[in-house]
XYZ file of C-alpha atoms in Angstrom:
761
model
C -147.218 -165.640 -26.381
C -149.207 -162.986 -24.530
C -152.960 -162.546 -24.377
C -154.717 -159.198 -24.159
C -158.343 -158.047 -24.137
C -159.387 -155.037 -26.205
C -162.563 -152.990 -25.864
C -163.914 -152.141 -29.331
C -165.870 -149.111 -30.475
C -167.756 -148.458 -33.712
C -169.170 -151.921 -34.450
C -172.728 -152.022 -35.829
C -173.227 -155.690 -36.776
C -171.612 -159.120 -36.863
C -170.038 -158.167 -40.208
C -168.063 -155.452 -38.408
C -166.756 -158.103 -36.017
C -165.552 -160.147 -39.001
C -163.838 -157.067 -40.480
C -161.974 -156.317 -37.220
C -161.090 -159.984 -36.745
C -159.602 -160.084 -40.246
C -157.622 -156.884 -39.614
C -156.182 -158.248 -36.345
C -155.286 -161.632 -37.811
C -153.396 -159.973 -40.678
C -150.963 -158.362 -38.207
C -147.643 -160.210 -38.244
C -147.045 -161.892 -34.902
C -150.720 -162.360 -34.029
C -151.382 -166.014 -33.273
C -155.128 -165.762 -32.706
C -157.727 -163.002 -32.712
C -161.321 -163.527 -31.623
C -163.901 -160.717 -31.751
C -167.095 -161.058 -29.732
C -169.745 -158.726 -31.147
C -172.102 -159.351 -28.201
C -169.765 -157.654 -25.712
C -167.740 -155.504 -28.181
C -164.501 -157.114 -27.104
C -161.504 -158.760 -28.802
C -159.244 -161.405 -27.280
C -155.835 -161.431 -28.986
C -152.928 -163.837 -28.532
C -149.692 -162.494 -29.981
C -145.889 -162.834 -29.962
C -144.465 -159.741 -28.161
C -141.156 -160.151 -30.025
C -142.902 -159.670 -33.389
C -145.627 -157.145 -32.612
C -147.000 -154.875 -29.898
C -150.376 -153.922 -28.520
C -150.075 -150.493 -30.165
C -149.572 -152.066 -33.607
C -152.681 -154.222 -33.104
C -154.682 -151.166 -32.007
C -153.455 -149.288 -35.084
C -154.603 -152.135 -37.348
C -158.071 -151.911 -35.825
C -158.050 -148.134 -36.295
C -157.092 -148.486 -39.967
C -160.089 -150.800 -40.377
C -162.291 -147.916 -39.238
C -162.799 -148.808 -35.557
C -161.198 -148.032 -32.188
C -159.660 -150.456 -29.688
C -158.591 -149.875 -26.075
C -157.011 -152.251 -23.514
C -159.492 -153.638 -20.971
C -158.470 -152.503 -17.479
C -161.095 -154.594 -15.634
C -161.860 -151.862 -13.096
C -165.176 -150.678 -11.721
C -164.585 -147.217 -13.206
C -164.132 -148.737 -16.656
C -167.327 -150.756 -16.340
C -169.214 -147.650 -15.195
C -167.804 -145.648 -18.121
C -168.763 -148.387 -20.563
C -172.304 -148.414 -19.212
C -172.504 -144.608 -19.430
C -171.317 -144.734 -23.068
C -173.937 -147.333 -23.893
C -176.663 -145.201 -22.291
C -175.496 -142.207 -24.362
C -175.641 -144.334 -27.517
C -179.106 -145.538 -26.552
C -180.332 -141.966 -26.105
C -178.940 -141.021 -29.524
C -180.587 -144.053 -31.154
C -183.885 -143.229 -29.438
C -183.720 -139.630 -30.683
C -182.995 -140.808 -34.246
C -185.811 -143.345 -34.026
C -188.322 -140.660 -33.002
C -187.239 -138.403 -35.880
C -187.266 -141.290 -38.368
C -190.696 -142.502 -37.221
C -192.225 -139.024 -37.431
C -190.889 -138.409 -40.945
C -191.919 -141.915 -42.065
C -195.523 -141.310 -40.972
C -195.645 -137.996 -42.851
C -194.163 -139.581 -45.984
C -196.555 -142.538 -45.893
C -199.514 -140.149 -45.599
C -198.153 -138.034 -48.467
C -197.507 -141.068 -50.670
C -200.904 -142.755 -50.177
C -202.482 -141.272 -53.333
C -199.548 -142.452 -55.468
C -199.455 -145.893 -53.854
C -203.229 -146.505 -54.034
C -204.138 -144.520 -57.178
C -206.971 -142.868 -55.240
C -207.713 -139.201 -54.746
C -207.467 -138.328 -51.077
C -208.537 -134.718 -50.760
C -208.313 -134.747 -46.964
C -204.500 -135.188 -47.091
C -202.640 -131.822 -47.111
C -201.616 -131.028 -50.687
C -198.062 -130.018 -49.805
C -197.332 -133.599 -48.631
C -197.865 -134.828 -52.205
C -195.005 -132.665 -53.443
C -191.891 -134.581 -54.459
C -189.805 -131.601 -53.328
C -191.329 -131.658 -49.827
C -190.779 -135.416 -49.627
C -187.167 -134.924 -50.722
C -186.750 -132.252 -48.044
C -188.163 -134.624 -45.384
C -186.195 -137.702 -46.473
C -182.757 -136.093 -46.739
C -182.233 -135.872 -42.907
C -183.194 -139.550 -42.624
C -180.509 -140.501 -45.151
C -177.843 -138.069 -43.905
C -178.345 -138.315 -40.126
C -180.768 -141.029 -38.985
C -179.283 -143.703 -41.245
C -175.731 -142.335 -41.411
C -174.206 -145.266 -39.501
C -175.523 -147.793 -42.031
C -173.709 -146.053 -44.871
C -170.519 -145.683 -42.805
C -170.698 -149.382 -41.881
C -171.148 -150.336 -45.533
C -168.138 -148.209 -46.511
C -165.949 -149.788 -43.838
C -166.922 -153.261 -45.037
C -166.270 -152.277 -48.638
C -162.750 -151.120 -47.775
C -162.030 -154.599 -46.397
C -163.647 -156.346 -49.384
C -166.573 -157.712 -47.387
C -170.322 -157.114 -47.221
C -172.911 -157.161 -44.440
C -176.466 -156.109 -43.633
C -175.343 -152.467 -43.661
C -174.352 -152.974 -47.296
C -177.824 -154.170 -48.250
C -179.564 -151.407 -46.325
C -177.296 -148.806 -47.923
C -177.710 -150.176 -51.443
C -181.471 -150.569 -51.215
C -182.266 -147.263 -49.526
C -179.453 -145.363 -51.284
C -180.529 -146.649 -54.682
C -184.187 -145.831 -54.062
C -183.234 -142.377 -52.725
C -181.001 -141.514 -55.708
C -183.635 -142.769 -58.144
C -186.279 -140.655 -56.393
C -183.999 -137.587 -56.396
C -183.319 -138.080 -60.118
C -187.069 -138.361 -60.748
C -187.716 -135.207 -58.714
C -185.008 -133.215 -60.526
C -185.616 -134.475 -64.087
C -189.250 -135.653 -64.394
C -189.353 -134.691 -68.103
C -186.904 -137.474 -68.988
C -189.356 -140.108 -67.737
C -192.408 -138.364 -69.132
C -190.814 -138.153 -72.608
C -190.658 -141.946 -72.631
C -194.218 -142.326 -71.383
C -193.104 -143.502 -67.931
C -195.165 -142.443 -64.926
C -192.909 -140.670 -62.451
C -192.707 -142.519 -59.142
C -190.674 -141.748 -56.028
C -189.786 -144.004 -53.109
C -188.985 -141.574 -50.338
C -191.379 -143.287 -47.905
C -189.713 -146.665 -48.615
C -186.294 -145.177 -47.840
C -187.463 -143.631 -44.562
C -189.478 -146.643 -43.341
C -186.701 -149.171 -44.073
C -184.054 -147.102 -42.267
C -186.383 -146.488 -39.296
C -187.270 -150.183 -38.936
C -183.642 -151.304 -39.097
C -182.753 -148.584 -36.569
C -185.406 -149.975 -34.221
C -183.589 -153.305 -34.408
C -180.329 -151.548 -33.529
C -181.917 -149.949 -30.458
C -183.250 -153.299 -29.235
C -179.802 -154.795 -29.847
C -178.173 -152.023 -27.803
C -180.478 -152.732 -24.861
C -179.777 -156.473 -25.046
C -175.995 -155.970 -25.244
C -176.171 -153.686 -22.212
C -177.269 -156.680 -20.161
C -173.930 -158.421 -20.741
C -172.078 -155.931 -18.504
C -174.592 -156.181 -15.653
C -172.941 -159.319 -14.279
C -169.599 -157.516 -13.982
C -171.197 -154.407 -12.470
C -173.093 -156.336 -9.825
C -170.119 -158.537 -8.973
C -167.994 -155.450 -8.355
C -170.728 -153.890 -6.229
C -170.497 -156.850 -3.814
C -167.084 -155.752 -2.613
C -166.857 -153.846 0.653
C -165.972 -150.169 0.207
C -163.834 -149.825 3.342
C -161.879 -151.969 5.811
C -161.226 -151.488 9.540
C -157.476 -152.042 9.808
C -155.353 -152.168 12.962
C -152.295 -149.992 12.416
C -150.038 -148.439 15.082
C -152.200 -150.105 17.785
C -155.231 -148.178 16.490
C -158.358 -149.115 14.549
C -158.661 -146.992 11.395
C -161.101 -147.174 8.478
C -159.419 -147.089 5.063
C -160.556 -147.607 1.472
C -160.461 -151.187 0.220
C -157.847 -150.186 -2.400
C -155.457 -149.152 0.394
C -155.406 -152.549 2.120
C -152.067 -154.353 1.761
C -151.028 -157.960 2.353
C -150.438 -158.818 6.063
C -152.721 -156.020 7.318
C -154.694 -157.102 10.410
C -158.388 -156.397 9.850
C -161.248 -156.377 12.361
C -164.697 -157.611 11.260
C -167.873 -157.187 13.333
C -171.218 -159.040 13.083
C -173.193 -158.252 9.911
C -170.233 -156.710 8.071
C -168.762 -157.772 4.740
C -165.267 -159.213 4.852
C -163.142 -156.709 2.873
C -160.429 -158.960 1.360
C -159.237 -162.571 1.441
C -157.320 -163.629 4.528
C -156.711 -165.970 7.466
C -158.370 -165.733 10.902
C -155.846 -164.873 13.648
C -158.199 -164.161 16.572
C -161.824 -164.989 17.440
C -164.449 -167.171 15.732
C -167.706 -166.702 13.851
C -170.145 -168.128 11.308
C -169.609 -166.770 7.765
C -172.209 -166.733 4.997
C -170.146 -167.954 2.029
C -173.101 -168.744 -0.235
C -171.820 -166.308 -2.905
C -168.734 -168.511 -3.301
C -169.829 -172.045 -2.401
C -173.528 -171.755 -3.172
C -174.283 -173.557 0.096
C -177.011 -172.020 2.300
C -175.584 -173.028 5.682
C -173.040 -170.510 7.097
C -169.585 -171.944 7.773
C -167.925 -171.813 11.191
C -164.516 -170.099 11.108
C -161.812 -170.395 13.762
C -158.168 -169.342 14.084
C -156.236 -170.559 11.038
C -159.300 -170.802 8.750
C -159.491 -168.972 5.423
C -162.011 -166.165 4.891
C -163.001 -164.729 1.506
C -163.602 -161.102 0.589
C -167.241 -159.980 0.041
C -168.652 -162.866 2.115
C -170.758 -161.827 5.130
C -169.921 -162.226 8.804
C -173.047 -163.475 10.600
C -172.384 -163.678 14.358
C -169.110 -163.076 16.225
C -166.293 -160.551 15.837
C -162.840 -161.684 14.721
C -159.530 -160.472 13.364
C -157.832 -161.786 10.251
C -154.621 -161.228 8.313
C -154.997 -160.079 4.700
C -153.440 -162.613 2.303
C -154.883 -161.626 -1.096
C -155.872 -158.137 -2.202
C -156.785 -156.394 -5.464
C -156.768 -158.544 -8.586
C -155.526 -161.600 -6.621
C -158.672 -161.801 -4.456
C -161.297 -164.494 -5.129
C -163.991 -161.960 -6.130
C -161.623 -160.300 -8.624
C -160.836 -163.722 -10.056
C -164.563 -164.456 -10.467
C -164.957 -161.134 -12.321
C -162.069 -162.069 -14.615
C -163.500 -165.555 -15.200
C -166.853 -164.115 -16.260
C -165.140 -161.633 -18.599
C -162.885 -164.306 -20.094
C -165.745 -166.737 -20.597
C -167.901 -164.095 -22.272
C -165.018 -162.981 -24.459
C -164.055 -166.489 -25.568
C -167.588 -167.467 -26.542
C -167.637 -167.115 -30.341
C -170.712 -165.197 -31.548
C -173.337 -167.342 -33.190
C -173.709 -166.296 -36.820
C -177.402 -165.857 -37.512
C -178.834 -167.660 -40.504
C -179.549 -164.373 -42.270
C -175.935 -163.214 -41.870
C -174.586 -166.495 -43.230
C -176.651 -166.240 -46.403
C -176.081 -162.475 -46.678
C -172.332 -163.077 -46.972
C -172.984 -164.445 -50.485
C -176.299 -162.749 -51.236
C -175.072 -159.141 -51.024
C -172.143 -159.451 -53.439
C -174.444 -161.399 -55.766
C -177.062 -158.626 -55.767
C -174.412 -155.958 -56.407
C -172.941 -157.927 -59.313
C -176.396 -158.593 -60.731
C -177.407 -154.913 -60.510
C -174.219 -153.797 -62.279
C -174.674 -156.435 -64.963
C -178.289 -155.333 -65.437
C -177.293 -151.716 -65.998
C -174.453 -152.606 -68.383
C -176.587 -154.984 -70.477
C -179.537 -152.597 -70.803
C -177.324 -149.640 -71.599
C -175.260 -151.523 -74.197
C -178.067 -153.530 -75.790
C -180.875 -150.968 -75.720
C -178.779 -147.824 -75.596
C -181.304 -146.356 -73.188
C -179.951 -145.026 -69.881
C -183.461 -144.476 -68.499
C -184.483 -148.108 -68.961
C -181.093 -149.184 -67.622
C -181.674 -147.082 -64.494
C -185.244 -148.353 -63.991
C -184.199 -152.005 -64.163
C -181.117 -151.477 -61.993
C -183.062 -149.632 -59.283
C -185.796 -152.277 -59.527
C -183.199 -154.943 -58.749
C -181.881 -152.958 -55.767
C -185.353 -152.193 -54.401
C -186.679 -155.741 -54.680
C -183.515 -157.025 -52.977
C -183.795 -154.465 -50.169
C -183.558 -156.464 -46.919
C -186.941 -155.651 -45.404
C -188.049 -159.287 -45.233
C -184.475 -160.414 -44.702
C -184.132 -158.045 -41.764
C -187.498 -159.099 -40.354
C -187.037 -162.858 -40.807
C -185.062 -163.471 -37.622
C -186.242 -160.585 -35.353
C -189.974 -161.220 -35.819
C -189.624 -164.884 -34.898
C -187.365 -163.973 -31.973
C -189.829 -161.336 -30.737
C -192.744 -163.779 -30.843
C -190.572 -166.591 -29.475
C -189.279 -164.538 -26.560
C -192.845 -163.424 -25.866
C -193.989 -167.039 -25.697
C -190.995 -167.763 -23.499
C -192.064 -165.021 -21.078
C -195.609 -166.446 -21.042
C -194.082 -169.769 -19.969
C -191.791 -168.221 -17.352
C -188.629 -168.046 -19.494
C -186.753 -164.791 -20.134
C -184.606 -165.029 -23.291
C -181.822 -162.519 -23.993
C -181.421 -163.014 -27.732
C -181.392 -165.087 -30.873
C -178.038 -166.730 -30.128
C -179.269 -168.588 -27.059
C -182.486 -169.650 -28.799
C -180.520 -170.899 -31.799
C -178.216 -173.010 -29.617
C -180.808 -174.350 -27.165
C -182.234 -176.878 -29.636
C -178.723 -178.219 -30.342
C -177.899 -178.978 -26.678
C -176.753 -182.480 -25.807
C -175.549 -181.939 -22.217
C -177.205 -180.117 -19.295
C -175.124 -179.372 -16.199
C -177.144 -178.650 -13.040
C -175.959 -176.839 -9.930
C -177.233 -178.545 -6.773
C -178.020 -176.005 -4.078
C -180.872 -173.685 -4.991
C -181.243 -175.272 -8.422
C -182.011 -178.942 -7.859
C -182.705 -178.325 -4.158
C -184.668 -175.655 -2.269
C -181.491 -173.782 -1.358
C -182.152 -173.590 2.387
C -182.000 -176.118 5.236
C -185.305 -177.566 6.352
C -186.424 -180.392 8.608
C -186.965 -183.441 6.412
C -187.432 -186.054 9.166
C -188.588 -186.055 12.781
C -189.207 -188.983 15.120
C -189.593 -189.606 18.844
C -188.594 -192.700 20.802
C -192.236 -193.782 20.501
C -191.872 -193.669 16.719
C -195.452 -192.546 16.024
C -197.363 -189.291 15.942
C -198.990 -188.464 19.269
C -199.489 -185.562 21.623
C -196.137 -186.247 23.289
C -194.411 -185.813 19.911
C -195.821 -182.303 19.441
C -194.972 -181.458 23.049
C -191.361 -182.536 22.497
C -191.196 -180.529 19.253
C -192.493 -177.515 21.176
C -189.657 -177.840 23.714
C -187.093 -178.194 20.912
C -188.405 -175.154 19.022
C -188.439 -173.038 22.220
C -184.801 -173.892 22.837
C -183.681 -173.312 19.222
C -185.454 -169.958 19.060
C -182.748 -168.609 21.367
C -179.945 -169.967 19.209
C -178.028 -168.156 16.472
C -177.036 -171.450 14.844
C -177.964 -171.568 11.122
C -180.071 -174.722 11.569
C -182.088 -173.356 14.475
C -184.496 -171.463 12.208
C -185.280 -174.682 10.317
C -186.425 -176.359 13.574
C -188.613 -173.394 14.577
C -190.217 -173.193 11.118
C -190.915 -176.940 11.131
C -192.584 -176.753 14.548
C -194.811 -173.934 13.319
C -195.762 -175.918 10.203
C -196.696 -178.941 12.336
C -199.196 -176.939 14.384
C -197.171 -176.173 17.499
C -198.992 -173.327 19.209
C -197.290 -169.992 19.677
C -195.891 -168.268 21.656
C -193.244 -170.778 22.684
C -192.452 -171.252 26.397
C -189.689 -169.221 28.062
C -186.171 -170.678 28.310
C -183.977 -170.112 31.400
C -180.223 -170.592 31.747
C -179.777 -170.911 27.981
C -176.320 -172.023 26.880
C -174.810 -172.699 23.454
C -171.858 -175.093 23.227
C -169.865 -174.306 20.047
C -169.929 -177.158 17.561
C -172.011 -179.320 19.886
C -175.518 -178.013 20.596
C -177.717 -175.923 22.910
C -179.377 -176.455 26.298
C -181.701 -174.673 28.727
C -184.447 -175.074 31.325
C -188.034 -175.055 30.033
C -190.906 -175.297 32.503
C -188.525 -176.744 35.108
C -187.025 -179.403 32.802
C -183.504 -179.499 31.340
C -183.697 -179.803 27.548
C -180.677 -180.436 25.306
C -180.415 -180.568 21.481
C -177.159 -181.478 19.776
C -174.808 -183.921 18.142
C -174.223 -187.596 18.922
C -170.733 -186.660 20.150
C -172.156 -184.196 22.684
C -174.744 -186.687 23.939
C -171.927 -189.190 24.510
C -169.957 -186.549 26.438
C -173.053 -185.861 28.579
C -173.467 -189.587 29.262
C -176.891 -189.778 27.601
C -177.763 -193.191 26.124
C -178.950 -192.801 22.486
C -179.150 -196.479 21.409
C -182.919 -196.286 20.868
C -182.399 -193.931 17.922
C -178.943 -194.998 16.657
C -180.192 -197.066 13.691
C -182.461 -194.254 12.462
C -179.740 -191.646 12.966
C -177.191 -193.664 10.994
C -179.702 -194.188 8.186
C -180.444 -190.453 7.920
C -176.746 -189.551 8.023
C -176.054 -192.024 5.185
C -178.532 -189.924 3.179
C -176.337 -186.848 3.842
C -178.701 -185.334 6.407
C -177.600 -183.391 9.480
C -179.041 -184.961 12.630
C -179.792 -183.444 16.046
C -180.819 -185.504 19.095
C -183.304 -184.131 21.661
C -182.841 -185.090 25.321
C -185.084 -184.172 28.271
C -183.865 -184.582 31.833
C -180.941 -186.763 30.670
C -183.034 -189.161 28.549
C -183.031 -189.183 24.725
C -186.566 -188.458 23.488
C -186.351 -187.562 19.776
C -184.324 -187.110 16.609
C -184.450 -184.396 13.928
C -183.088 -184.779 10.380
C -182.199 -181.586 8.499
C -181.215 -181.253 4.836
C -181.576 -179.124 1.752
C -184.522 -180.970 0.161
C -184.927 -181.365 -3.610
C -187.578 -179.312 -5.411
C -190.773 -181.154 -6.388
C -190.052 -180.552 -10.099
C -186.434 -181.757 -10.088
C -187.062 -185.478 -10.657
C -189.554 -184.895 -13.488
C -187.197 -182.419 -15.160
C -184.167 -184.716 -15.043
C -186.160 -187.659 -16.421
C -187.641 -185.499 -19.197
C -184.195 -184.242 -20.231
C -182.913 -187.823 -20.352
C -185.939 -188.898 -22.403
C -185.043 -186.124 -24.884
C -181.591 -187.695 -25.276
C -179.596 -185.211 -23.171
C -176.859 -186.112 -20.716
C -177.519 -184.670 -17.231
C -174.556 -183.765 -14.989
C -174.555 -182.364 -11.433
C -171.970 -179.766 -10.378
C -171.760 -178.545 -6.773
C -169.516 -176.991 -4.162
C -171.038 -179.302 -1.543
C -169.267 -182.393 -0.186
C -169.111 -185.670 -2.123
C -171.406 -187.595 0.223
C -174.256 -185.070 0.048
C -173.847 -184.692 -3.718
C -174.011 -188.429 -4.317
C -177.103 -188.762 -2.120
C -178.993 -186.131 -4.159
C -177.710 -187.557 -7.456
C -178.868 -191.035 -6.496
C -182.329 -189.704 -5.654
C -182.601 -188.178 -9.166
C -180.788 -190.982 -11.071
C -177.931 -188.667 -12.131
C -174.852 -190.761 -12.883
C -172.188 -188.069 -13.364
C -171.338 -185.828 -10.393
C -168.661 -183.188 -9.741
C -168.533 -182.283 -6.010
C -166.524 -179.884 -3.796
C -165.977 -177.585 -6.787
C -164.975 -173.921 -6.381
C -166.227 -171.168 -8.771
C -163.030 -171.096 -10.842
C -163.139 -174.882 -11.129
C -166.788 -174.801 -12.260
C -165.908 -172.809 -15.382
C -162.994 -175.184 -16.075
C -165.223 -178.245 -15.775
C -167.753 -176.728 -18.195
C -164.891 -176.105 -20.644
C -163.697 -179.693 -20.139
C -167.164 -181.094 -20.918
C -167.416 -178.849 -24.008
C -164.211 -180.422 -25.339
C -165.570 -183.953 -24.975
C -166.888 -185.657 -28.099
C -170.497 -186.609 -28.629
C -172.333 -189.040 -30.923
C -171.199 -190.829 -34.051
C -169.883 -187.615 -35.637
C -167.673 -187.093 -32.572
C -168.413 -183.360 -32.437
C -167.687 -181.239 -29.334
C -170.540 -181.213 -26.834
C -172.931 -178.265 -26.697
C -173.436 -177.603 -22.998
C -176.054 -175.765 -20.947
C -175.240 -174.730 -17.378
C -178.129 -174.205 -14.957
C -177.432 -172.295 -11.732
C -178.664 -169.625 -9.351
C -175.712 -168.299 -7.377
C -172.877 -165.817 -7.709
C -170.486 -168.760 -7.640
C -172.213 -170.109 -10.782
C -171.638 -166.908 -12.826
C -168.317 -167.963 -14.448
C -169.755 -171.350 -15.427
C -172.950 -169.728 -16.765
C -170.856 -167.418 -18.934
C -168.569 -170.248 -20.104
C -171.428 -172.560 -21.123
C -172.839 -172.467 -24.645
C -176.210 -171.644 -23.058
C -176.288 -170.276 -19.499
C -179.623 -170.787 -17.722
C -180.234 -168.927 -14.449
C -183.098 -169.247 -11.994
C -185.191 -166.152 -11.326
C -185.235 -167.159 -7.654
C -181.427 -166.801 -7.534
C -179.029 -163.855 -7.641
C -179.149 -160.959 -10.102
C -175.519 -161.678 -10.996
C -176.331 -165.223 -12.124
C -179.193 -163.869 -14.245
C -176.968 -161.189 -15.789
C -174.296 -163.757 -16.715
C -176.813 -166.152 -18.272
C -178.579 -166.386 -21.635
C -181.947 -167.631 -20.344
C -183.692 -167.082 -17.001
C -186.348 -169.389 -15.549
C -188.501 -166.897 -13.649
C -190.112 -169.338 -11.218
C -187.018 -171.451 -10.610
C -188.904 -174.525 -11.905
C -186.469 -176.795 -13.775
C -189.228 -177.933 -16.125
C -188.599 -174.600 -17.825
C -185.405 -176.116 -19.321
C -187.504 -178.623 -21.266
C -189.891 -175.867 -22.375
C -186.963 -173.669 -23.487
C -185.541 -176.460 -25.672
C -188.951 -177.127 -27.233
C -189.443 -173.402 -27.861
C -185.987 -173.235 -29.452
C -186.927 -176.011 -31.893
C -190.185 -174.234 -32.805
C -188.530 -170.812 -33.181
C -185.625 -172.005 -35.325
C -188.028 -173.874 -37.596
C -190.038 -170.663 -37.916
C -186.920 -168.605 -38.711
C -185.946 -171.017 -41.493
C -189.448 -170.724 -42.947
C -189.203 -166.931 -42.773
C -185.839 -166.906 -44.519
C -187.327 -169.089 -47.240
C -190.149 -166.574 -47.769
C -187.669 -163.673 -47.737
C -185.282 -165.193 -50.239
C -187.827 -166.819 -52.540
C -189.379 -163.430 -53.327
C -185.947 -161.935 -53.894
C -184.787 -164.900 -55.971
C -187.860 -164.754 -58.211
C -188.229 -160.990 -58.169
C -184.648 -159.967 -58.974
C -184.575 -161.588 -62.465
C -188.015 -160.130 -63.242
C -186.878 -156.684 -62.069
C -183.818 -157.041 -64.295
C -186.137 -157.424 -67.314
C -185.927 -161.144 -68.001
C -189.561 -161.059 -69.292
C -188.982 -158.115 -71.638
C -187.854 -160.193 -74.677
C -191.002 -162.322 -74.406
C -193.733 -159.890 -73.366
C -192.168 -156.439 -73.820
C -192.836 -155.799 -70.146
C -190.589 -154.248 -67.483
C -191.188 -154.401 -63.745
C -192.133 -150.964 -62.473
C -190.038 -150.124 -59.376
C -193.347 -149.506 -57.608
C -194.323 -153.143 -58.169
C -190.851 -154.132 -56.941
C -191.590 -152.192 -53.759
C -194.973 -153.937 -53.463
C -193.333 -157.361 -53.874
C -190.842 -156.445 -51.210
C -193.678 -155.363 -48.904
C -195.578 -158.589 -49.598
C -192.552 -160.684 -48.661
C -192.310 -158.728 -45.386
C -196.030 -159.307 -44.782
C -195.575 -163.059 -45.368
C -192.676 -163.167 -42.927
C -194.576 -161.326 -40.188
C -197.714 -163.467 -40.591
C -195.661 -166.669 -40.471
C -193.842 -165.486 -37.344
C -197.186 -164.846 -35.661
C -197.965 -168.555 -35.961
C -195.490 -169.068 -33.131
C -198.127 -167.629 -30.800
C -199.793 -171.047 -30.947
C -196.763 -172.719 -29.314
C -197.447 -174.690 -26.142
C -194.961 -176.917 -24.252
C -195.416 -180.671 -24.545
C -195.150 -182.875 -21.464
C -192.342 -185.389 -22.003
C -192.902 -187.727 -19.092
C -195.662 -188.427 -16.592
C -194.507 -189.402 -13.119
């Protein structure tokens, strides 16, 4: 079996995805075909001995769409984004035209709709012929894609929202055209001539607005890939023929020797062959402290060289490099995530064929029983108009709009309905450690002198330590200086003479005539400095996964500093609240096991995955998703919460990816929800908001369908045998409008949502 990814063109709704999926799966030799509407991509597993990629592409083409192999290059991503922008401009242009015509038609139709004389409205706008002239471009150009989508679905014996829009607006348009062309037929039967041009234009314009918003939301899905690719260095300084030459990154080959200077990005993956330096690998590991690299150590492309210069041998280039693998992981995870079928789409699958059958039956019965084609047309069009999906189309979007607005008020950015629908079903939350649970940067958590209490000598010692560290390039030095400043040490710091840094050990220098040294226990032992006074405290701090540094003055140990990545103030409350809500909380980190367990113990998290690389993170999320939960033993629905580039594959793989606004843009682009402030309590709020929004959507769908369910039989003339009364299509339009009004008003109730505190600490 082989697996390929296809980029799809021409889809307009989730129904189109189902049509393409069906076409692919009907190809002999295809084992599995999954179409993701959110990213317009298909993942196909097939037997190359029975079929080919060209045959699969042809099947998609015969279904009315286009499919192209995904090349996973930056040029392709750029082209895709450019195409989406072009589509957005076209939709915007159509929306402006549709809105303008709709306003004119509403103004022109006010006298007919209200029964009032409105002399201040231009007379020509009342003309049916003028309204026909204005509406025809809306039907033929603005709403063209809806009719094409309906036709494509019809060819594959399926129905979608395009079908309803086409039937409702097309039926109302044809009825109005017939009325405009042959008014005497209606007048001869004593029927007041009514037209519904404004209904046609307004419905198409509103649905088009939804399409534009959808286009903008879908555009966000490619941002993660774009930004990941932009991280890569553009050129590399390669040593060839005993000369240093700059070449494009694409021209680097395995075994090239590459020179990297301070502050530069490492071009490709490789192994250090000369020199040493500290490398910022936070994009891969998520850890804030740069890693020291020496001869023989591995370096990763797109990470940043902080201090020294070094040479390394290229070992992985192109698609084999770690960054390229992360890009592929994000794409695969997004492509394998089945699109969540919205409640409206699920019901529409049966509702649309039912309406069509009912409308046909209505026409046949009236024509055969009454022998009157006019009455048959009135009842049939009444059925189509009252079933027009105004309320149905508004049911989900209005709640989502209000819900996402409330989310933004509470510091939560929500990409779409899918993530809101799933959030209330979550049963497992996986938390990244660094930058998510913790602050994401090293800081001094403990400080003590040999005296053990706060006094003037303690501040004086801290001043000496900060003065010495200010001259150091070591990643932890800044934490010491910042701590001294926060404790009230007066600036400027004293001058340091004869400063010396000992790699992997510590720093020393003369300050105001005294030799001051800060470093590891091992270095103090090498210097012959007795540290027994602080050994118990040091061992205790190290057992809590803290980095310790001893301070010695004139050969005597005077103080001890503990440095760690401290947890955020909100982390403990958030974890306890999630547990109280019945969710399992898991920690996932690239940090070492000892540090991970120390943080997990502090927050009462029982399940920990440590020393995990980005590719492994996505695999672990997939593993947890396959585990069974509860008495029904259903697969777990998992949320991943992270902030770094290394979290992007896991965020995309999770059922709901939650990024922190304080993290990287790539993490936010790969996620479904973003917590703007980085406060983990936003997870609890998001779940509560999901519950409230989904409840509101179900209420809206009830309102939408109850009017249709009651109105369709009445429009079909079910009351005629008893009261001799038929539903005027105008009343059908009013009922449809009232159902839309009910839906909108109910959705607005969501504005009263406020998060509930689960636990008080």
